[in-house]
PDB file of C-alpha atoms in Angstrom:
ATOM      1  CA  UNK A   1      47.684  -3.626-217.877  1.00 37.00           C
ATOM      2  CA  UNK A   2      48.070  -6.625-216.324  1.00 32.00           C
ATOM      3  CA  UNK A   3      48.163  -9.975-218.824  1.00 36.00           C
ATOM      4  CA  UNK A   4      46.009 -12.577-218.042  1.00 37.00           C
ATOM      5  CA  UNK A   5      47.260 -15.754-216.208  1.00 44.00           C
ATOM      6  CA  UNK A   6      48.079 -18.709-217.923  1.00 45.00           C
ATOM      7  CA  UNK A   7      45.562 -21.380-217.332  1.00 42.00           C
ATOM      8  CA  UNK A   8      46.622 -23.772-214.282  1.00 46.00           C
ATOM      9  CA  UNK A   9      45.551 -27.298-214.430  1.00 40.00           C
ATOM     10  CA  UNK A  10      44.388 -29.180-211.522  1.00 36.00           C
ATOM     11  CA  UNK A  11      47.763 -30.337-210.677  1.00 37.00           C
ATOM     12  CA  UNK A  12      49.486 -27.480-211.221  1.00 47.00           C
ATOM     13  CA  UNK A  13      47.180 -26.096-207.764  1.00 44.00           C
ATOM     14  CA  UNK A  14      48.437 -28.898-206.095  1.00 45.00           C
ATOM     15  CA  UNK A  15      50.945 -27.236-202.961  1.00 53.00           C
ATOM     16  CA  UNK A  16      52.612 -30.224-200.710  1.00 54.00           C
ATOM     17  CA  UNK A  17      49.897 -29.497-198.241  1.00 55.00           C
ATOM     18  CA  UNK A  18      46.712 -29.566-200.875  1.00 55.00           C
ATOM     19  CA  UNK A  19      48.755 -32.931-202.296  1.00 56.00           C
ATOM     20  CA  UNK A  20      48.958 -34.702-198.912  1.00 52.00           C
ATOM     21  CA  UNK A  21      45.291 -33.610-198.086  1.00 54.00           C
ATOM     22  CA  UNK A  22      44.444 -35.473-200.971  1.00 51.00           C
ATOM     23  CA  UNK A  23      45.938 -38.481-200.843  1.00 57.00           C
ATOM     24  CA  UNK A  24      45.133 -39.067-197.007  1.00 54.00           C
ATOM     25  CA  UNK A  25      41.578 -38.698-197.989  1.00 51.00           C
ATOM     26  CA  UNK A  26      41.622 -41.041-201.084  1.00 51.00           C
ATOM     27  CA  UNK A  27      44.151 -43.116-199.184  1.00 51.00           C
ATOM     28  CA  UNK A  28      41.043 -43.110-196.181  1.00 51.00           C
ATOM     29  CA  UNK A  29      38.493 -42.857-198.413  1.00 45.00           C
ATOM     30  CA  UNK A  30      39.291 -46.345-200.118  1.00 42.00           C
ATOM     31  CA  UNK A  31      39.533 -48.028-196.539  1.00 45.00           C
ATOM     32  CA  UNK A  32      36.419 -46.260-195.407  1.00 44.00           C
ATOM     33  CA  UNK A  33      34.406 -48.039-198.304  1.00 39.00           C
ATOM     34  CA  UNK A  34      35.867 -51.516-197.764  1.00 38.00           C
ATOM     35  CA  UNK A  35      35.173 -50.904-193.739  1.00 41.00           C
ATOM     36  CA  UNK A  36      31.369 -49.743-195.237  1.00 36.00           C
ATOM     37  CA  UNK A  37      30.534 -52.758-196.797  1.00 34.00           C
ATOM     38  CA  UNK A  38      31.721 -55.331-194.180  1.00 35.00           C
ATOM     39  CA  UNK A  39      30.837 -53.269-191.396  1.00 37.00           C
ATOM     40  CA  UNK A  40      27.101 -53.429-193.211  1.00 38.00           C
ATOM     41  CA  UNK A  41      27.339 -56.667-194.569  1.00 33.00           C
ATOM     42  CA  UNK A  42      27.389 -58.047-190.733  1.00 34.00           C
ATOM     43  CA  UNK A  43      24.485 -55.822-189.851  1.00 32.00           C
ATOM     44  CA  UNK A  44      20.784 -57.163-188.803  1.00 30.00           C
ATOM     45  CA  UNK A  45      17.444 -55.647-189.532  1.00 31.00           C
ATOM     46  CA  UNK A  46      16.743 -52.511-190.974  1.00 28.00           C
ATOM     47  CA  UNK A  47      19.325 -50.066-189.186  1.00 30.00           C
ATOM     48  CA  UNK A  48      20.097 -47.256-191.045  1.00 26.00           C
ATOM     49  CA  UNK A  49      23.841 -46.772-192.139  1.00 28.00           C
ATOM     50  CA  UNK A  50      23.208 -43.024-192.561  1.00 28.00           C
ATOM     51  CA  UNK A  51      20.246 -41.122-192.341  1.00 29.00           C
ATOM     52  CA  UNK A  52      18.914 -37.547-190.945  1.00 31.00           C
ATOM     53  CA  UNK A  53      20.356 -36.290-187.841  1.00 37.00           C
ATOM     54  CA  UNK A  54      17.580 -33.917-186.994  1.00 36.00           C
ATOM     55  CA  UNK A  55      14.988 -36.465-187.312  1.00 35.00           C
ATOM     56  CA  UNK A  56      16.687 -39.319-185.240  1.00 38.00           C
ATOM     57  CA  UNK A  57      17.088 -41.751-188.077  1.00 32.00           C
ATOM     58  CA  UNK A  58      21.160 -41.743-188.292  1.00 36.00           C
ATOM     59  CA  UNK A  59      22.877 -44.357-187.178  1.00 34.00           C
ATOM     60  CA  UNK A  60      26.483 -44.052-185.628  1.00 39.00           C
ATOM     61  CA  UNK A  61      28.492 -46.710-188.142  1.00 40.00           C
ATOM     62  CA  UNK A  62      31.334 -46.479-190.524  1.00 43.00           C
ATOM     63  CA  UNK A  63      34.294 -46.994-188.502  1.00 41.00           C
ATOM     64  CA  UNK A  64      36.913 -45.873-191.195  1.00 44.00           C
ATOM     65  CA  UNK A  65      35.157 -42.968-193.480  1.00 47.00           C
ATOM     66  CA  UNK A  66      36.231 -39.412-194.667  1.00 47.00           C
ATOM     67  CA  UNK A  67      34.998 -37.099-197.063  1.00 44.00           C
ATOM     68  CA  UNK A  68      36.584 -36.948-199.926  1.00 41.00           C
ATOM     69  CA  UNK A  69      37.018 -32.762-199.454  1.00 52.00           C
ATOM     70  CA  UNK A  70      38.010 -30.089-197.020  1.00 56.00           C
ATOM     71  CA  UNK A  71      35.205 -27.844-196.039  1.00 59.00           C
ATOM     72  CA  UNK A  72      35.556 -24.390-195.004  1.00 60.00           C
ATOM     73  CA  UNK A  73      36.787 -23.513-191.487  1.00 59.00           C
ATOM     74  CA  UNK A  74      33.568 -21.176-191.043  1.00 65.00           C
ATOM     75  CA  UNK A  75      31.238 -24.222-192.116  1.00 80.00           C
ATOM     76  CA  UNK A  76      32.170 -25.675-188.604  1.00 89.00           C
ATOM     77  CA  UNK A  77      31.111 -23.743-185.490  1.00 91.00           C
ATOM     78  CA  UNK A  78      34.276 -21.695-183.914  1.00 92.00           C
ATOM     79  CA  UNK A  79      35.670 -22.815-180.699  1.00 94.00           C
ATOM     80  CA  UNK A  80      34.521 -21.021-177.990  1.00 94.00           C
ATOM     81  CA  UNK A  81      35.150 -20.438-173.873  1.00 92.00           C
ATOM     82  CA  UNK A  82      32.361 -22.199-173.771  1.00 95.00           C
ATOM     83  CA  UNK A  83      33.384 -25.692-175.443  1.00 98.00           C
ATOM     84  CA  UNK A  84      35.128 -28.684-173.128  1.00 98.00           C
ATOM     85  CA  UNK A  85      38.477 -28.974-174.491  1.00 98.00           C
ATOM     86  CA  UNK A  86      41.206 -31.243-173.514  1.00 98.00           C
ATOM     87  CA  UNK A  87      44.968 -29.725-174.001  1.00 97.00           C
ATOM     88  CA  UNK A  88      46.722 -26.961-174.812  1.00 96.00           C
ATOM     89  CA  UNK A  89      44.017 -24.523-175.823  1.00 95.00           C
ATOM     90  CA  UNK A  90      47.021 -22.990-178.352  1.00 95.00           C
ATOM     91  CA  UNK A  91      47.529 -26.498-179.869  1.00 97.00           C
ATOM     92  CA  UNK A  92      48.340 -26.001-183.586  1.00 95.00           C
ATOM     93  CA  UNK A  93      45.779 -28.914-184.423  1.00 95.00           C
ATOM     94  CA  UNK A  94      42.418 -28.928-183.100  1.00 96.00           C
ATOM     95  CA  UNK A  95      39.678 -31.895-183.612  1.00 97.00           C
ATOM     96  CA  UNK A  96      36.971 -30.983-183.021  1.00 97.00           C
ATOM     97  CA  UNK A  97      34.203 -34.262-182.255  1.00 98.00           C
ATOM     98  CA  UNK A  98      30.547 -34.627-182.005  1.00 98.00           C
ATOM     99  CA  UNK A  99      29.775 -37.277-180.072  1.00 98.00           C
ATOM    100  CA  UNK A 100      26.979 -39.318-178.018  1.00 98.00           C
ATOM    101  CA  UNK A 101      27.644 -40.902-174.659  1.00 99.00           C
ATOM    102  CA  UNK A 102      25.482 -43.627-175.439  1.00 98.00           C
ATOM    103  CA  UNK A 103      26.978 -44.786-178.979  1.00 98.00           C
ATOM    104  CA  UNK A 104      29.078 -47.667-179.393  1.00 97.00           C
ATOM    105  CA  UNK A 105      31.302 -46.213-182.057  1.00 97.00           C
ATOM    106  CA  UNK A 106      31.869 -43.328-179.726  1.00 98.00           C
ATOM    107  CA  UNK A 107      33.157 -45.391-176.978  1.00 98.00           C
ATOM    108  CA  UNK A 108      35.362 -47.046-179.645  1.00 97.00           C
ATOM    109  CA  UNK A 109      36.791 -44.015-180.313  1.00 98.00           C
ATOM    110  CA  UNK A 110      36.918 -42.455-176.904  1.00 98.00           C
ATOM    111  CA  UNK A 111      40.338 -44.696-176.159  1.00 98.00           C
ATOM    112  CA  UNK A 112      41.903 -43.616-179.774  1.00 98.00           C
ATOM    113  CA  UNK A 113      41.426 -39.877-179.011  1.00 98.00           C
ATOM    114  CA  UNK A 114      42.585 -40.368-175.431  1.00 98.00           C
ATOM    115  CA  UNK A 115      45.895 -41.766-176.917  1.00 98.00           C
ATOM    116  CA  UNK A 116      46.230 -39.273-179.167  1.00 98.00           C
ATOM    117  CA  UNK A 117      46.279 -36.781-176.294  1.00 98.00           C
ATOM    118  CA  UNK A 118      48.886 -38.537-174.642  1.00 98.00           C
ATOM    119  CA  UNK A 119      51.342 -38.925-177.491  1.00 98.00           C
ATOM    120  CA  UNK A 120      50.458 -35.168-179.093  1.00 98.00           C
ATOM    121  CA  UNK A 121      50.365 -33.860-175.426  1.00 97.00           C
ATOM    122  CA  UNK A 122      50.563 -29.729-176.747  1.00 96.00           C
ATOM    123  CA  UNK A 123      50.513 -30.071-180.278  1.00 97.00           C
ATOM    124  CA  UNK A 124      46.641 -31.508-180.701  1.00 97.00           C
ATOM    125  CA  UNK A 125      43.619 -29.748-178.317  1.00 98.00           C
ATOM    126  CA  UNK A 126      39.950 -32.437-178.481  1.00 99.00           C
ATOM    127  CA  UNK A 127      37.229 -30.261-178.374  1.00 99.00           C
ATOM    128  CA  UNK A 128      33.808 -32.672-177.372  1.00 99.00           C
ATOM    129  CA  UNK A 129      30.533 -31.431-178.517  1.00 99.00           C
ATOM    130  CA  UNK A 130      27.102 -33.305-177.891  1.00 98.00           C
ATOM    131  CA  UNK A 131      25.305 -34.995-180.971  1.00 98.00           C
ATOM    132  CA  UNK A 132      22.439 -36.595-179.073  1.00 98.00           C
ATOM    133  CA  UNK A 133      21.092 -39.234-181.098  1.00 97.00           C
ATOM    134  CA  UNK A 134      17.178 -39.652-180.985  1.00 94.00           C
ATOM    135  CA  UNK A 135      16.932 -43.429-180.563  1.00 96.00           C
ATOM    136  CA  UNK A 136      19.436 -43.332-177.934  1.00 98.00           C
ATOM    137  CA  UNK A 137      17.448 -42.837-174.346  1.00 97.00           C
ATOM    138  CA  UNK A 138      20.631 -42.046-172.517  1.00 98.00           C
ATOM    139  CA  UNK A 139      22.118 -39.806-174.541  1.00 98.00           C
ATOM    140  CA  UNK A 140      20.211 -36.700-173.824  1.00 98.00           C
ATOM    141  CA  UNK A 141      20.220 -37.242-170.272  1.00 98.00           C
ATOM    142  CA  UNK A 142      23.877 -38.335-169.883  1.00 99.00           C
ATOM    143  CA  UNK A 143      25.028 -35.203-172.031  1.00 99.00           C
ATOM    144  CA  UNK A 144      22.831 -33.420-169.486  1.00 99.00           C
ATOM    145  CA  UNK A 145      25.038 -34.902-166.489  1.00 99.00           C
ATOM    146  CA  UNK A 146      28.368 -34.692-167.713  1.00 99.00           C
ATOM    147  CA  UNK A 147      27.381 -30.782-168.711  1.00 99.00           C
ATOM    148  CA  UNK A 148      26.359 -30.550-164.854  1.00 99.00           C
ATOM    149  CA  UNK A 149      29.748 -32.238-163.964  1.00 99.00           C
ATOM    150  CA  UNK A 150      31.462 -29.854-166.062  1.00 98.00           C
ATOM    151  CA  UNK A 151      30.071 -26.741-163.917  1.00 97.00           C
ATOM    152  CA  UNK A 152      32.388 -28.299-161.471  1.00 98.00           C
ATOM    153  CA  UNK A 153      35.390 -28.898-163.817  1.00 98.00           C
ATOM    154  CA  UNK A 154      35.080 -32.397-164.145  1.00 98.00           C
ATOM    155  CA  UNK A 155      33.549 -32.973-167.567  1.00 99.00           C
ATOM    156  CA  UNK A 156      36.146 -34.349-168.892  1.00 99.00           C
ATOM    157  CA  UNK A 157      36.265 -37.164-166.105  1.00 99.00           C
ATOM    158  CA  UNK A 158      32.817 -37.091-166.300  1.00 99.00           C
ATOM    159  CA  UNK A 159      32.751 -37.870-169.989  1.00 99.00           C
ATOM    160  CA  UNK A 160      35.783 -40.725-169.894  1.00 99.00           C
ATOM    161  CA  UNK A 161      33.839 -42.844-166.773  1.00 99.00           C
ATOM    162  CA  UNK A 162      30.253 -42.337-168.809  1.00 99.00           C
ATOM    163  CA  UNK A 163      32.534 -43.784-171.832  1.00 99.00           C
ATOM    164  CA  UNK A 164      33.949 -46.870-169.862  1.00 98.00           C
ATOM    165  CA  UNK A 165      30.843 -47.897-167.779  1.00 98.00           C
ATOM    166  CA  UNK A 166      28.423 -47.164-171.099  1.00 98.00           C
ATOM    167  CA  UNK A 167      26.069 -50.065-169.815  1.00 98.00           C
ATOM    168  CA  UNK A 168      25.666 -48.569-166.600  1.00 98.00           C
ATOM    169  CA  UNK A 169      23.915 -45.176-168.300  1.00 99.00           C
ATOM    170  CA  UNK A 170      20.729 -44.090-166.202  1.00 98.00           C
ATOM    171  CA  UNK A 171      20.358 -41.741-163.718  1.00 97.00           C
ATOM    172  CA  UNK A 172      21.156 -43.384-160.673  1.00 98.00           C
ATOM    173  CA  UNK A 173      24.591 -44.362-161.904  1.00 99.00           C
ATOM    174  CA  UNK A 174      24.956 -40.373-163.055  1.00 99.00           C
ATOM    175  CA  UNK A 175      24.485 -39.316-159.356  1.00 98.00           C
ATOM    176  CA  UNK A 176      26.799 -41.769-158.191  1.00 99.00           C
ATOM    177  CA  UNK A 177      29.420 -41.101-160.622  1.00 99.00           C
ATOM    178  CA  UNK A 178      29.098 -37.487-159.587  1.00 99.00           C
ATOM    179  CA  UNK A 179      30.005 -38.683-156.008  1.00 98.00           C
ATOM    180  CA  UNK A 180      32.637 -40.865-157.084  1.00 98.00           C
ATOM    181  CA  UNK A 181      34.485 -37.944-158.559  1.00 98.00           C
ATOM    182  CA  UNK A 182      33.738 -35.775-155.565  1.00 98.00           C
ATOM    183  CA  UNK A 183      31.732 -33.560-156.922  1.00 99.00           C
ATOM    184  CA  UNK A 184      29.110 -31.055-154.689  1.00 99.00           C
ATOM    185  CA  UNK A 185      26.491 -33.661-155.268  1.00 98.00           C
ATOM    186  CA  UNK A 186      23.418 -31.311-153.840  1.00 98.00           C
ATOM    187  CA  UNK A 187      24.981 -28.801-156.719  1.00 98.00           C
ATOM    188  CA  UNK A 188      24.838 -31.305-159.793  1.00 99.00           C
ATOM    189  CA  UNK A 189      21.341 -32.404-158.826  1.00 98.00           C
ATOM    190  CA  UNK A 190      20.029 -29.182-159.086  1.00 98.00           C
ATOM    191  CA  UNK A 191      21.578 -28.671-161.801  1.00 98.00           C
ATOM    192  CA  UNK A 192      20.856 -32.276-163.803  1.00 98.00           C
ATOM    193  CA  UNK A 193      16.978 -31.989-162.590  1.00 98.00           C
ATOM    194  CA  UNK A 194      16.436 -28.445-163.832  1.00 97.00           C
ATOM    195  CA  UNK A 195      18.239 -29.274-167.326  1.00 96.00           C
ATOM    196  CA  UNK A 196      20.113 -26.369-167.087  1.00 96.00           C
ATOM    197  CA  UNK A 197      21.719 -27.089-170.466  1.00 97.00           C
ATOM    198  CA  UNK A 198      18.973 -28.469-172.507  1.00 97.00           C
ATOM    199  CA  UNK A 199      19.823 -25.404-175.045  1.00 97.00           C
ATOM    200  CA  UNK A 200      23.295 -25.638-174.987  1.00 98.00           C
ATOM    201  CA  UNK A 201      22.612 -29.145-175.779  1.00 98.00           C
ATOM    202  CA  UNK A 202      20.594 -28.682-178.295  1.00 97.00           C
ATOM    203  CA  UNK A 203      22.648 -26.216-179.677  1.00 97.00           C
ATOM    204  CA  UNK A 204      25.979 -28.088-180.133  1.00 97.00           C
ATOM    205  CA  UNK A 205      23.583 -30.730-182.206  1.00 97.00           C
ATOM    206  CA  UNK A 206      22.144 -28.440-184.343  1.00 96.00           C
ATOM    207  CA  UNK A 207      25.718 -26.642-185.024  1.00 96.00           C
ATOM    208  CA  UNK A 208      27.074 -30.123-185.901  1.00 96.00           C
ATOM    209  CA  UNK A 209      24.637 -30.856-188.372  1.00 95.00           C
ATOM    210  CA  UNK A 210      24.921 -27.559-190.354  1.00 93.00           C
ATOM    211  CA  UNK A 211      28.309 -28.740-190.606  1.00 92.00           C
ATOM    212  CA  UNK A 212      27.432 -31.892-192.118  1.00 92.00           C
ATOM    213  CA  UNK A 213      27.673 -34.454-189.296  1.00 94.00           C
ATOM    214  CA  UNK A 214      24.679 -36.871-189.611  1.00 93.00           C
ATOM    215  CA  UNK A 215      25.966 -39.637-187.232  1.00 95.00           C
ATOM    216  CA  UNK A 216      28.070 -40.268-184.386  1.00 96.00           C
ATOM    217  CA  UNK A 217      30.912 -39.804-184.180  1.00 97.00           C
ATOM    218  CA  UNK A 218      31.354 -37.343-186.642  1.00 95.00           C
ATOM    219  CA  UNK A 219      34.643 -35.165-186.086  1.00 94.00           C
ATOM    220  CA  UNK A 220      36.631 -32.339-187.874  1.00 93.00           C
ATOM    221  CA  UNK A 221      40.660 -32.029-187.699  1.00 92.00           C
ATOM    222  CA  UNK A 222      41.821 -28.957-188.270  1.00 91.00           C
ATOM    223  CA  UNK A 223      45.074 -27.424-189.256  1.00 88.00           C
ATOM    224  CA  UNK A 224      47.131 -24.252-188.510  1.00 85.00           C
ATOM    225  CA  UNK A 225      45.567 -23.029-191.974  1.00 85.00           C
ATOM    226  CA  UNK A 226      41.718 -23.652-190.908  1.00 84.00           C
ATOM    227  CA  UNK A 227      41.395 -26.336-193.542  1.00 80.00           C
ATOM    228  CA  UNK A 228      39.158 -28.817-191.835  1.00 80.00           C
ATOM    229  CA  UNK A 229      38.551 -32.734-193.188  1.00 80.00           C
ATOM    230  CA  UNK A 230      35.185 -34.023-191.711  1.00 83.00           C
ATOM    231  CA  UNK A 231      35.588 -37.388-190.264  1.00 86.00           C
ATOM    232  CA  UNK A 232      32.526 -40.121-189.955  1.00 87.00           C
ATOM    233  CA  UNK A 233      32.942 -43.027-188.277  1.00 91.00           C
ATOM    234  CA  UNK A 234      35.583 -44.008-185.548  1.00 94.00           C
ATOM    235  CA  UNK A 235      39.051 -43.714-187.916  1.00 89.00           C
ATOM    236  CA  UNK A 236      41.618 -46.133-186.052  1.00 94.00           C
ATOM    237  CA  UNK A 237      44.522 -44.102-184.108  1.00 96.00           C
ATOM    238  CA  UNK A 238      47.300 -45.139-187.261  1.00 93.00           C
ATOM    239  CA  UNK A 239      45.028 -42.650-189.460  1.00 88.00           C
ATOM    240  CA  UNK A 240      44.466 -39.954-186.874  1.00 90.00           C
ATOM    241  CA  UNK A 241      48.263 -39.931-185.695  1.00 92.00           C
ATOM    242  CA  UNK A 242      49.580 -40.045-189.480  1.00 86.00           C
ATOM    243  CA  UNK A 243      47.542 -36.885-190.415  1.00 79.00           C
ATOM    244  CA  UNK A 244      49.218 -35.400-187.644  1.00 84.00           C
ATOM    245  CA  UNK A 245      52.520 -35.809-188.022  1.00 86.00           C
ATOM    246  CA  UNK A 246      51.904 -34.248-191.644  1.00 79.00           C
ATOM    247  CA  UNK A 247      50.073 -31.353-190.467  1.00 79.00           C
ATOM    248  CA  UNK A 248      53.161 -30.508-188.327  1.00 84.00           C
ATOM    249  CA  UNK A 249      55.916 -31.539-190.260  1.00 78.00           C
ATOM    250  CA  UNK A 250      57.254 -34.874-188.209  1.00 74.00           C
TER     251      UNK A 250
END
């Protein structure tokens, strides 16, 4: 008969991986609350710092926030085939971010996750899902296009023009863009004016949400182990890089 354990005390759980995981997201945490109150301190009118996704209220702020806990792999929806995804598909780190073409944090943080692709080039895959918000215009429509581009295998070229030309969003610049990068321009129409993927769309949102996003962006890094830290806000590249080099031992 087996004897029963000895009680374990909160440290006593704490592995070097559980202990770093920890203090990155107190470490973040404490930033993420000073970058919070200046951030909204500099704010006009009655913008919402967070709200409800589904009902188009969130607002895509907090440029240095991170929840205080993993979450469950499963809480996050798995990566599929059918997901854009920049790198080595067999990267051991995967972050995964729901984003809006038209939000202004999400351009931010388009450059700091293209440089983290550059100096993690096999070691870190980007997975981009759409997170539409409701008060943006564009950002249904422009998810719409790149997804169109992307039947052509130029989302991701799609996505990083739409990013640096954000003022130009509106669907004569989407047609030209899709030019620009040579796609079968006959092709995307058809497919951009039919809204072939409205549900896909719609889908990625709704996914996003279950997991807890509620603004933009909102991303997840994951490690080999499928713990994954939920990211709000557009964390600067020093953050993103230093949880990486952790996660794989550099």
């Amino acid at each position: 008969m087996d004897s029963p354990a000895k009680p374990q005390s909160f440290f006593d759980l704490l592995n070097g991986k559980n202990g770093f995981w920890l203090g990155f997201v107190t470490a973040i945490l404490v930033l993420g609350t000073l970058g919070f109150l200046i951030l909204g301190s500099k704010l006009m009118g009655n913008d919402l710092l967070f709200g409800s996704a589904r009902s188009g209220d969130s607002y895509a702020v907090n440029d240095a926030a991170v929840a205080p806990d993993t979450i469950p792999t499963e809480a996050v929806p798995v990566v599929t085939d059918d997901d854009h995804i920049r790198g080595d598909k067999n990267a051991p780190v995967t972050i995964i971010e729901y984003s809006d073409f038209e939000c202004p944090f999400c351009q931010t943080f388009h450059p700091t996750m293209q440089q983290v692709m550059e100096n993690y080039s096999g070691k870190v895959r980007w997975v981009y899902r759409h997170f539409p918000l409701s008060f943006h215009q564009q950002a249904q429509p422009s998810a719409n296009a790149a997804e169109c581009a992307g039947e052509q295998n130029q989302f991701w070229d799609y996505a990083d023009e739409l990013f640096a030309n954000q003022s130009s969003l509106g669907e004569s610049y989407y047609k030209q863009l899709a030019g620009d990068l040579g796609l079968n321009v006959s092709k995307w129409e058809t497919c951009y004016d039919g809204l072939k993927y409205e549900s896909k769309i719609q889908s990625q949102s709704q996914g996003g949400a279950a997991a807890g996003v509620t603004g933009t962006p909102g991303s997840f890094i994951i490690d080999q182990d499928g713990n994954a830290v939920p990211i709000k806000g557009a964390l600067p590249y020093s953050s993103i890089s230093a949880a990486i080099d952790q996660l794989l031992g550099t």
